[in-house]
Coordinates of N, CA and C in Angstrom, one line a residue:
M10 N -34.7 68.0 -13.2 CA -35.1 66.7 -13.7 C -34.6 67.1 -15.4
T11 N -34.2 66.2 -15.9 CA -33.8 66.6 -17.5 C -34.4 65.8 -18.2
A12 N -34.8 66.8 -19.1 CA -36.2 66.0 -20.4 C -35.5 64.8 -21.1
P13 N -36.3 63.8 -21.2 CA -36.0 62.9 -21.8 C -35.4 62.7 -22.8
D14 N -35.5 64.3 -23.9 CA -34.9 64.1 -25.4 C -33.2 64.9 -25.0
Q15 N -33.1 65.3 -23.8 CA -31.6 66.1 -23.5 C -30.7 65.0 -22.8
P16 N -29.8 65.4 -23.1 CA -28.4 64.9 -22.6 C -28.1 65.1 -21.4
A17 N -27.6 64.3 -20.1 CA -27.6 64.6 -18.9 C -26.0 65.5 -19.1
P18 N -26.3 66.6 -17.9 CA -25.2 67.5 -17.9 C -23.9 66.6 -17.7
I19 N -22.7 67.1 -18.0 CA -21.7 66.4 -17.9 C -21.0 66.7 -16.8
H20 N -20.8 65.1 -15.7 CA -20.5 65.5 -14.5 C -19.0 66.2 -14.3
L21 N -19.0 66.6 -13.4 CA -17.4 67.1 -13.1 C -16.9 66.8 -11.5
L22 N -15.6 66.5 -11.2 CA -15.5 66.2 -9.9 C -14.3 67.3 -9.4
L23 N -14.6 68.5 -8.8 CA -13.2 69.8 -8.6 C -12.9 69.4 -7.5
V24 N -11.9 69.0 -6.9 CA -10.7 68.8 -5.9 C -9.9 69.8 -5.8
D25 N -9.8 70.5 -4.9 CA -9.0 71.7 -4.5 C -9.0 72.4 -2.8
D26 N -8.1 72.2 -2.4 CA -8.2 72.5 -0.8 C -8.0 74.0 -0.5
D27 N -8.4 74.8 -1.8 CA -8.5 76.7 -1.6 C -9.7 76.6 -2.1
R28 N -10.7 77.0 -1.2 CA -12.0 77.4 -1.0 C -12.1 78.2 -2.1
L29 N -11.5 79.2 -2.1 CA -11.8 80.2 -3.0 C -11.9 79.9 -4.7
V30 N -10.5 78.6 -4.8 CA -10.3 78.2 -6.1 C -11.9 77.8 -6.3
L31 N -12.3 76.8 -5.6 CA -13.6 75.9 -5.6 C -14.7 76.6 -6.2
S32 N -14.8 77.6 -5.1 CA -16.1 78.3 -5.3 C -16.0 79.4 -6.7
T33 N -15.0 79.7 -7.0 CA -14.8 80.6 -8.5 C -15.0 79.3 -9.8
L34 N -14.1 78.4 -9.6 CA -14.1 77.6 -10.7 C -15.7 77.0 -10.8
S35 N -16.1 76.5 -9.6 CA -17.6 76.0 -9.6 C -18.3 76.6 -10.3
R36 N -18.2 78.0 -10.1 CA -19.4 78.8 -10.3 C -19.6 78.8 -11.9
G37 N -17.8 79.0 -12.5 CA -18.1 79.3 -13.8 C -18.0 78.0 -14.6
L38 N -17.8 76.9 -14.0 CA -18.2 75.8 -14.8 C -19.9 75.5 -14.7
Q39 N -20.5 75.8 -13.6 CA -21.9 75.3 -13.7 C -22.5 76.4 -14.8
H40 N -22.2 77.8 -14.9 CA -22.7 78.9 -15.6 C -22.5 78.0 -17.2
A41 N -21.1 77.5 -17.4 CA -21.0 76.7 -18.7 C -21.9 75.5 -18.8
G42 N -22.5 75.3 -18.1 CA -23.5 73.9 -18.3 C -23.3 72.6 -17.5
Y43 N -22.3 72.7 -16.7 CA -21.7 71.7 -16.4 C -22.5 71.3 -15.1
L44 N -22.6 69.7 -14.6 CA -22.8 69.6 -13.2 C -21.1 69.4 -12.4
V45 N -21.3 69.9 -11.2 CA -20.2 70.0 -10.8 C -20.4 69.7 -9.0
S46 N -19.1 68.5 -8.8 CA -19.0 68.4 -7.3 C -18.0 68.6 -6.7
M47 N -18.3 69.3 -5.7 CA -16.7 69.6 -5.2 C -16.4 69.0 -3.9
A48 N -14.7 68.5 -3.5 CA -14.3 68.5 -2.2 C -13.2 69.0 -2.0
E49 N -12.6 69.6 -1.0 CA -11.5 70.4 -0.2 C -10.3 69.0 0.1
S50 N -10.3 68.1 -0.5 CA -9.3 67.0 0.2 C -9.7 65.7 -0.5
A51 N -8.5 65.5 -0.9 CA -8.5 63.7 -1.2 C -9.4 62.8 -0.7
E52 N -9.2 62.9 0.5 CA -10.1 62.0 1.5 C -11.7 62.5 1.6
E53 N -12.0 64.0 0.9 CA -13.5 64.2 1.0 C -13.9 63.9 -0.5
A54 N -13.0 63.7 -1.5 CA -13.2 63.0 -2.8 C -13.6 61.7 -2.8
E55 N -12.6 61.2 -2.0 CA -13.1 59.5 -1.7 C -14.5 59.0 -1.4
V56 N -14.7 59.8 -0.3 CA -16.1 60.2 0.3 C -17.2 59.9 -0.6
L57 N -17.0 61.0 -1.5 CA -18.2 61.1 -2.5 C -18.1 60.1 -4.0
L58 N -16.7 59.6 -4.2 CA -16.5 58.4 -5.0 C -17.2 57.1 -4.2
A59 N -17.0 56.8 -3.0 CA -17.5 55.7 -2.6 C -19.0 55.6 -2.4
S60 N -19.7 56.9 -2.2 CA -21.2 56.8 -2.0 C -21.5 56.6 -3.4
G61 N -21.0 56.4 -4.8 CA -21.7 56.1 -5.6 C -21.8 57.0 -6.8
Q62 N -20.9 58.5 -6.6 CA -21.0 59.3 -7.8 C -19.8 58.6 -8.7
R63 N -20.0 59.1 -10.0 CA -19.5 58.9 -11.2 C -19.1 59.8 -12.0
P64 N -18.2 61.1 -11.9 CA -18.2 61.8 -12.6 C -17.1 61.4 -14.0
D65 N -18.0 62.5 -14.7 CA -17.4 61.8 -15.9 C -15.5 62.5 -16.2
L66 N -15.2 63.3 -15.4 CA -14.1 63.9 -15.4 C -13.7 64.4 -13.9
A67 N -12.5 64.1 -13.3 CA -12.1 64.9 -11.8 C -10.8 66.0 -12.4
I68 N -11.3 66.8 -11.6 CA -10.4 68.4 -11.9 C -9.6 68.5 -10.5
V69 N -8.2 67.8 -10.7 CA -7.6 67.6 -9.0 C -6.1 68.5 -8.9
D70 N -6.4 69.4 -7.6 CA -5.2 70.0 -7.2 C -3.8 68.9 -6.8
I71 N -3.0 69.4 -6.9 CA -1.9 68.1 -6.8 C -1.2 68.4 -5.3
R72 N -1.1 69.4 -4.9 CA -0.9 69.6 -3.6 C -1.7 70.6 -2.5
M73 N -2.3 69.3 -2.0 CA -3.3 69.6 -0.8 C -2.9 69.3 0.4
S74 N -3.6 69.6 1.7 CA -3.2 68.9 2.9 C -3.5 67.8 3.2
G75 N -3.1 66.7 3.9 CA -3.4 65.4 3.7 C -3.0 64.7 2.3
R76 N -3.7 63.8 2.1 CA -2.9 63.4 1.3 C -3.4 64.1 -0.2
D77 N -2.1 63.7 -1.0 CA -1.8 64.8 -2.6 C -2.9 64.4 -3.3
G78 N -3.1 64.8 -4.5 CA -3.5 65.1 -5.5 C -3.0 63.6 -6.3
L79 N -1.8 63.5 -6.1 CA -1.2 62.5 -6.9 C -1.9 60.9 -6.4
T80 N -1.8 60.7 -5.3 CA -2.5 59.8 -4.3 C -3.9 59.3 -5.0
L81 N -4.3 60.5 -5.1 CA -6.5 60.7 -5.4 C -6.1 60.3 -7.0
A82 N -5.4 61.1 -8.0 CA -5.1 60.1 -9.1 C -5.0 59.1 -9.2
R83 N -4.0 58.3 -8.6 CA -4.0 56.8 -8.7 C -5.1 56.0 -8.3
R84 N -5.9 56.6 -7.2 CA -7.1 55.8 -7.0 C -8.2 55.9 -8.3
L85 N -8.5 57.3 -9.0 CA -9.2 57.2 -10.0 C -9.4 56.8 -10.7
R86 N -7.5 56.4 -11.3 CA -7.1 55.7 -12.4 C -7.5 54.1 -12.3
E87 N -6.8 53.6 -10.9 CA -7.0 52.2 -10.7 C -8.1 51.6 -10.4
L88 N -8.8 52.2 -9.4 CA -9.9 52.0 -9.0 C -11.5 52.6 -9.6
D89 N -11.7 53.6 -10.0 CA -12.7 54.1 -10.2 C -12.6 54.0 -12.2
H90 N -11.5 54.2 -12.5 CA -10.9 54.3 -14.1 C -12.3 55.7 -14.4
I91 N -11.7 56.8 -13.7 CA -12.3 58.3 -13.9 C -11.2 59.0 -14.7
P92 N -11.4 59.5 -15.8 CA -10.2 60.5 -16.2 C -10.0 61.7 -15.2
F93 N -9.1 62.1 -15.3 CA -8.8 63.3 -14.7 C -7.5 64.3 -15.3
V94 N -7.7 65.7 -14.7 CA -6.4 66.4 -15.2 C -6.1 66.9 -13.7
M95 N -4.8 67.5 -14.0 CA -3.9 67.7 -12.7 C -4.1 69.5 -12.4
L96 N -4.1 69.9 -11.2 CA -4.3 71.6 -11.3 C -2.9 71.8 -10.3
S97 N -2.0 72.6 -10.8 CA -1.1 72.9 -9.5 C -0.5 74.5 -9.6
A98 N -0.6 75.3 -8.4 CA 0.5 76.5 -8.5 C 1.8 76.6 -9.3
Y99 N 2.1 75.6 -9.5 CA 4.0 75.5 -9.8 C 4.0 74.5 -11.5
S100 N 4.6 74.7 -11.9 CA 5.1 74.3 -13.6 C 6.1 73.6 -13.2
E101 N 6.3 72.5 -12.5 CA 7.2 71.8 -11.6 C 7.2 70.3 -12.4
P102 N 8.6 70.0 -13.2 CA 8.9 68.9 -14.4 C 8.5 67.3 -13.7
D103 N 8.7 67.5 -12.4 CA 8.6 66.1 -11.6 C 7.5 65.9 -11.3
M104 N 6.5 66.7 -11.1 CA 5.1 66.7 -10.9 C 4.5 66.2 -12.1
I105 N 4.9 67.3 -13.1 CA 4.4 67.0 -14.5 C 4.6 65.4 -15.0
G106 N 5.7 65.2 -14.7 CA 5.9 63.8 -15.0 C 5.2 62.6 -14.3
Q107 N 5.2 62.8 -12.9 CA 4.4 61.8 -12.6 C 2.9 61.7 -12.8
A108 N 2.2 63.2 -12.8 CA 1.2 63.0 -13.2 C 0.9 62.4 -15.0
N109 N 1.5 62.5 -15.7 CA 1.6 62.1 -16.9 C 1.6 60.3 -16.9
H110 N 2.7 60.1 -15.8 CA 2.9 58.5 -15.7 C 1.5 58.2 -15.1
L111 N 0.8 58.6 -14.4 CA -0.5 58.3 -13.9 C -1.6 58.3 -15.0
G112 N -1.5 58.9 -15.9 CA -2.4 59.0 -17.1 C -2.9 60.5 -16.9
A113 N -2.7 61.4 -16.4 CA -3.2 63.1 -16.7 C -3.6 62.8 -18.0
L114 N -5.0 63.6 -17.9 CA -5.5 63.8 -19.4 C -4.8 65.5 -19.8
G115 N -4.2 66.3 -18.9 CA -4.1 67.6 -18.9 C -3.3 67.9 -17.5
Y116 N -2.7 69.1 -17.4 CA -1.9 69.8 -16.5 C -1.7 71.1 -16.6
L117 N -2.5 71.7 -16.0 CA -3.0 73.3 -15.5 C -2.3 73.7 -14.5
V118 N -1.6 75.1 -14.6 CA -0.9 76.1 -13.9 C -2.2 77.1 -13.3
K119 N -2.2 77.0 -12.2 CA -2.9 78.2 -11.4 C -2.0 79.6 -11.0
P120 N -2.3 80.7 -10.9 CA -4.1 81.0 -11.5 C -4.6 80.7 -12.6
L121 N -5.7 80.7 -13.1 CA -6.3 80.3 -14.0 C -7.8 80.8 -14.0
D122 N -8.5 81.2 -15.2 CA -9.9 81.6 -15.2 C -10.7 80.5 -15.7
I123 N -11.7 80.6 -15.8 CA -12.9 79.7 -16.8 C -12.7 79.6 -18.2
S124 N -12.1 80.7 -18.5 CA -11.7 80.7 -20.0 C -10.7 79.8 -20.7
Q125 N -9.7 79.4 -19.4 CA -8.7 78.6 -19.6 C -9.1 77.2 -19.6
L126 N -9.9 77.0 -18.4 CA -10.2 75.7 -17.8 C -11.3 75.2 -18.6
L127 N -12.1 75.6 -19.6 CA -13.0 75.1 -20.9 C -12.6 74.4 -21.9
P128 N -11.6 75.0 -22.2 CA -10.9 74.2 -23.4 C -10.2 72.9 -22.8
A129 N -9.5 73.2 -21.6 CA -8.8 71.7 -21.6 C -9.7 71.0 -20.9
I130 N -11.2 71.2 -20.2 CA -11.9 70.2 -20.1 C -12.6 69.3 -21.3
Q131 N -13.0 70.3 -22.3 CA -13.5 69.8 -23.6 C -12.2 68.7 -24.1
A132 N -10.7 69.2 -24.3 CA -9.8 68.2 -25.0 C -9.7 67.3 -24.2
A133 N -9.8 67.0 -22.6 CA -9.8 65.8 -21.7 C -10.9 64.9 -22.2
L134 N -12.2 65.7 -22.1 CA -13.3 64.9 -22.4 C -13.1 63.8 -23.8
S135 N -12.4 64.7 -24.8 CA -12.6 64.0 -25.9 C -11.2 62.9 -25.7
R136 N -10.3 63.3 -25.2 CA -9.4 62.3 -25.0 C -9.8 60.8 -24.4
A137 N -10.7 61.5 -23.2 CA -10.9 60.4 -22.7 C -12.0 59.4 -23.3
D138 N -12.9 59.7 -23.9 CA -13.6 58.9 -25.2 C -13.0 58.4 -25.8
E139 N -11.8 58.7 -26.7 CA -10.8 58.0 -27.5 C -10.1 56.7 -26.9
L140 N -9.9 57.3 -25.6 CA -9.1 56.1 -24.8 C -10.2 54.7 -24.4
Q141 N -11.1 55.7 -24.2 CA -12.5 54.7 -24.1 C -12.8 53.6 -25.0
E142 N -12.9 53.8 -26.7 CA -13.3 53.2 -27.6 C -12.0 52.3 -28.2
L143 N -10.5 53.1 -27.8 CA -9.3 52.3 -27.8 C -9.4 51.0 -26.8
R144 N -10.2 51.1 -25.6 CA -10.2 49.9 -24.9 C -10.9 48.8 -25.2
E145 N -12.3 49.3 -25.7 CA -13.4 48.4 -26.0 C -12.9 47.9 -27.3
T146 N -12.1 48.4 -28.5 CA -11.7 47.9 -29.3 C -10.5 46.7 -29.2
R147 N -9.9 47.3 -28.2 CA -8.5 45.9 -27.9 C -9.3 45.1 -27.1
A148 N -9.9 45.4 -26.1 CA -11.0 44.1 -25.5 C -11.7 43.1 -26.6
Q149 N -12.3 43.7 -27.2 CA -12.9 43.2 -28.8 C -12.3 42.2 -29.5
L150 N -11.0 42.7 -29.7 CA -9.7 42.2 -30.6 C -9.3 40.7 -29.4
Q151 N -9.1 41.1 -28.2 CA -8.8 40.0 -27.4 C -9.8 39.0 -27.5
A152 N -10.9 39.3 -27.4 CA -11.8 38.1 -27.0 C -11.9 37.4 -28.6
A153 N -11.7 38.2 -29.5 CA -11.7 37.7 -30.9 C -10.5 36.3 -31.2
L154 N -9.7 37.0 -30.5 CA -8.3 36.0 -30.7 C -8.2 34.9 -29.7
D155 N -9.0 35.2 -28.4 CA -9.1 33.8 -27.3 C -10.3 33.0 -28.2
S156 N -11.3 33.5 -29.1 CA -11.9 32.3 -29.5 C -11.7 31.7 -30.7
E157 N -10.5 32.3 -31.7 CA -9.9 31.3 -32.5 C -9.2 30.4 -31.9
R158 N -8.4 31.1 -31.1 CA -7.5 30.2 -30.3 C -8.4 28.7 -29.6
D159 N -9.3 29.3 -29.1 CA -10.3 27.9 -28.2 C -10.5 26.9 -29.5
I160 N -11.2 27.9 -31.1 CA -11.7 26.8 -31.8 C -10.8 26.0 -32.0
S161 N -9.2 26.7 -32.2 CA -8.1 25.9 -33.1 C -7.6 24.7 -32.2
V162 N -7.9 24.7 -30.9 CA -7.4 23.8 -29.7 C -8.4 22.8 -30.1
A163 N -9.9 23.2 -29.8 CA -10.9 21.9 -30.0 C -10.9 21.3 -31.1
V164 N -10.4 22.1 -32.1 CA -10.4 21.0 -33.6 C -9.3 20.2 -33.5
G165 N -7.9 20.5 -32.5 CA -6.7 19.8 -32.5 C -7.6 18.7 -31.9
I166 N -8.2 18.7 -30.9 CA -8.9 18.0 -29.8 C -9.6 16.7 -30.8
I167 N -10.5 17.2 -31.6 CA -11.6 16.6 -31.9 C -11.0 15.3 -33.3
M168 N -9.5 16.0 -34.1 CA -8.6 15.2 -34.7 C -8.0 14.2 -34.1
A169 N -7.8 14.5 -32.9 CA -6.8 13.1 -31.9 C -8.0 12.6 -31.5
Q170 N -9.3 13.0 -30.9 CA -9.9 11.7 -30.4 C -10.8 11.1 -31.8
Q171 N -11.3 12.0 -33.0 CA -12.0 11.0 -33.7 C -11.0 10.5 -35.0
Q172 N -9.7 10.5 -35.1 CA -8.6 10.2 -36.0 C -9.1 11.2 -37.3
L173 N -9.6 12.2 -37.3 CA -10.1 13.3 -38.3 C -8.9 14.1 -39.2
P174 N -8.9 14.5 -40.3 CA -8.2 15.3 -40.7 C -8.9 16.8 -40.0
R175 N -8.1 18.1 -40.4 CA -8.4 19.0 -40.0 C -9.9 19.9 -40.3
P176 N -10.2 19.8 -41.8 CA -11.2 20.4 -42.1 C -12.0 19.4 -41.9
Q177 N -12.1 18.5 -41.5 CA -13.5 17.6 -41.5 C -13.8 17.5 -39.8
A178 N -13.0 17.6 -39.2 CA -12.9 18.1 -37.7 C -13.5 19.2 -37.2
F179 N -13.0 20.4 -38.1 CA -13.5 21.8 -38.2 C -15.1 21.6 -38.4
E180 N -15.4 20.7 -39.5 CA -16.8 20.9 -40.1 C -17.8 20.2 -38.9
L181 N -17.1 18.9 -38.3 CA -18.0 18.6 -37.4 C -18.0 19.4 -35.9
L182 N -17.0 20.1 -35.5 CA -17.3 21.2 -34.4 C -18.5 22.1 -34.9
R183 N -18.5 22.7 -36.3 CA -19.6 23.7 -36.7 C -20.6 22.9 -36.6
K184 N -20.8 21.9 -37.2 CA -22.3 21.2 -37.2 C -22.7 20.7 -36.1
T185 N -22.1 20.4 -35.0 CA -22.3 20.5 -33.7 C -22.8 21.6 -32.7
A186 N -22.2 22.8 -33.2 CA -22.7 24.0 -32.7 C -23.7 24.3 -33.2
R187 N -24.1 23.9 -34.5 CA -25.5 24.8 -35.4 C -26.5 23.8 -34.6
T188 N -26.0 22.3 -34.6 CA -27.2 21.8 -33.7 C -27.7 21.9 -32.5
Q189 N -26.9 22.2 -31.7 CA -26.8 22.8 -30.4 C -27.3 24.0 -30.3
R190 N -26.9 24.8 -31.2 CA -28.1 26.2 -31.0 C -27.0 27.0 -30.4
R191 N -25.6 26.8 -30.4 CA -24.4 27.1 -29.7 C -23.5 28.2 -30.5
K192 N -22.9 29.1 -29.9 CA -21.6 29.5 -30.4 C -20.7 28.7 -30.6
L193 N -19.6 28.8 -31.8 CA -18.7 28.0 -31.7 C -17.8 27.8 -31.1
A194 N -17.5 29.3 -30.4 CA -16.2 29.7 -29.6 C -16.9 28.9 -28.4
E195 N -18.3 28.9 -27.7 CA -18.5 28.6 -26.6 C -18.8 27.1 -26.5
L196 N -18.5 26.4 -27.6 CA -18.6 24.9 -27.7 C -17.4 24.2 -27.3
A197 N -16.3 25.5 -28.1 CA -14.9 24.7 -28.1 C -14.5 24.8 -26.9
A198 N -14.7 26.0 -25.9 CA -14.5 26.2 -24.7 C -14.6 25.1 -23.6
D199 N -16.3 24.3 -24.1 CA -16.3 23.7 -23.2 C -15.8 21.9 -23.6
I200 N -15.3 21.8 -25.1 CA -14.4 20.6 -25.6 C -13.0 20.9 -24.7
I201 N -12.6 22.1 -24.5 CA -11.1 22.2 -24.0 C -11.2 21.7 -22.7
R202 N -12.5 22.2 -21.9 CA -12.6 22.4 -20.4 C -12.8 21.0 -20.3
A203 N -13.4 19.8 -21.0 CA -13.7 18.5 -20.4 C -12.4 17.4 -20.6
V204 N -11.5 17.8 -21.3 CA -10.2 17.2 -21.7 C -9.4 17.5 -20.7
Q205 N -9.5 18.9 -20.0 CA -8.6 19.5 -19.1 C -8.5 18.9 -17.6
P206 N -7.6 18.1 -16.6 CA -7.3 17.1 -15.7 C -8.4 18.3 -14.6
T207 N -9.2 17.4 -13.9 CA -9.8 18.0 -12.8 C -8.7 18.0 -11.3
R208 N -8.9 19.3 -11.0 CA -8.2 19.5 -10.1 C -8.9 19.3 -8.3
M209 N -8.1 18.6 -7.8 CA -8.1 18.3 -6.7 C -8.7 19.3 -5.5

C-alpha cells in the first residue's frame, strides 16, 4: 500500500505477443519503480481496459497475432484517451507514419533493452502531460469564448425587448445576475433559451 505522503507509482500497460519481451521488459520496468500490467494481445489489453484499469502510458507492439497494435492504439486514443508508444521489430516508414497519425508519443525498434526504454517512457510521459495541459487550456478558452458569446447575445435580446442601448442592457443583465446570485454566463444562457422556439 502506498504511504499517504508518497505518490502512486506510474502505471504502464505493456502489450506484446512475445512472452520473452514481456517478461524481460516488465522486470526491468518494475525494478525502475513502475507498476506494470501485461497483455499478450490487443484483445487481452482491451479486457484489462474494460475492467477499469487506467494506465498512465501504454507500450504497444505493432505486429501481433490477432488484432494488431495500431488497432489497439486507435482504441487507446479514441475511447480510453490513454497515451501510448509503439514497439516494432522493424523500422518501417509506413508503420511509423500510421503510428504518428494515431498520436503515438514514440516509436521504438526492437530489440531494445531497459536502458533504451526508460528515457523514451519519461519523454512520452512528459509529452502526455504537456498535451493534457494544452487540452485543458483549450477547453477553458472555448468555455470563455462561449460565455462571452452568450453574454453578447443575451445583451442583444435585452436591447430588443427593453428598447435599451447596449451599455444599459449589459448593466441590467449584470445587476440581475448579482441580485439572483448567479453567474453572468449562466443567466445569459437562460435568456437565450427563453426566446428560442420550443421543439415539438
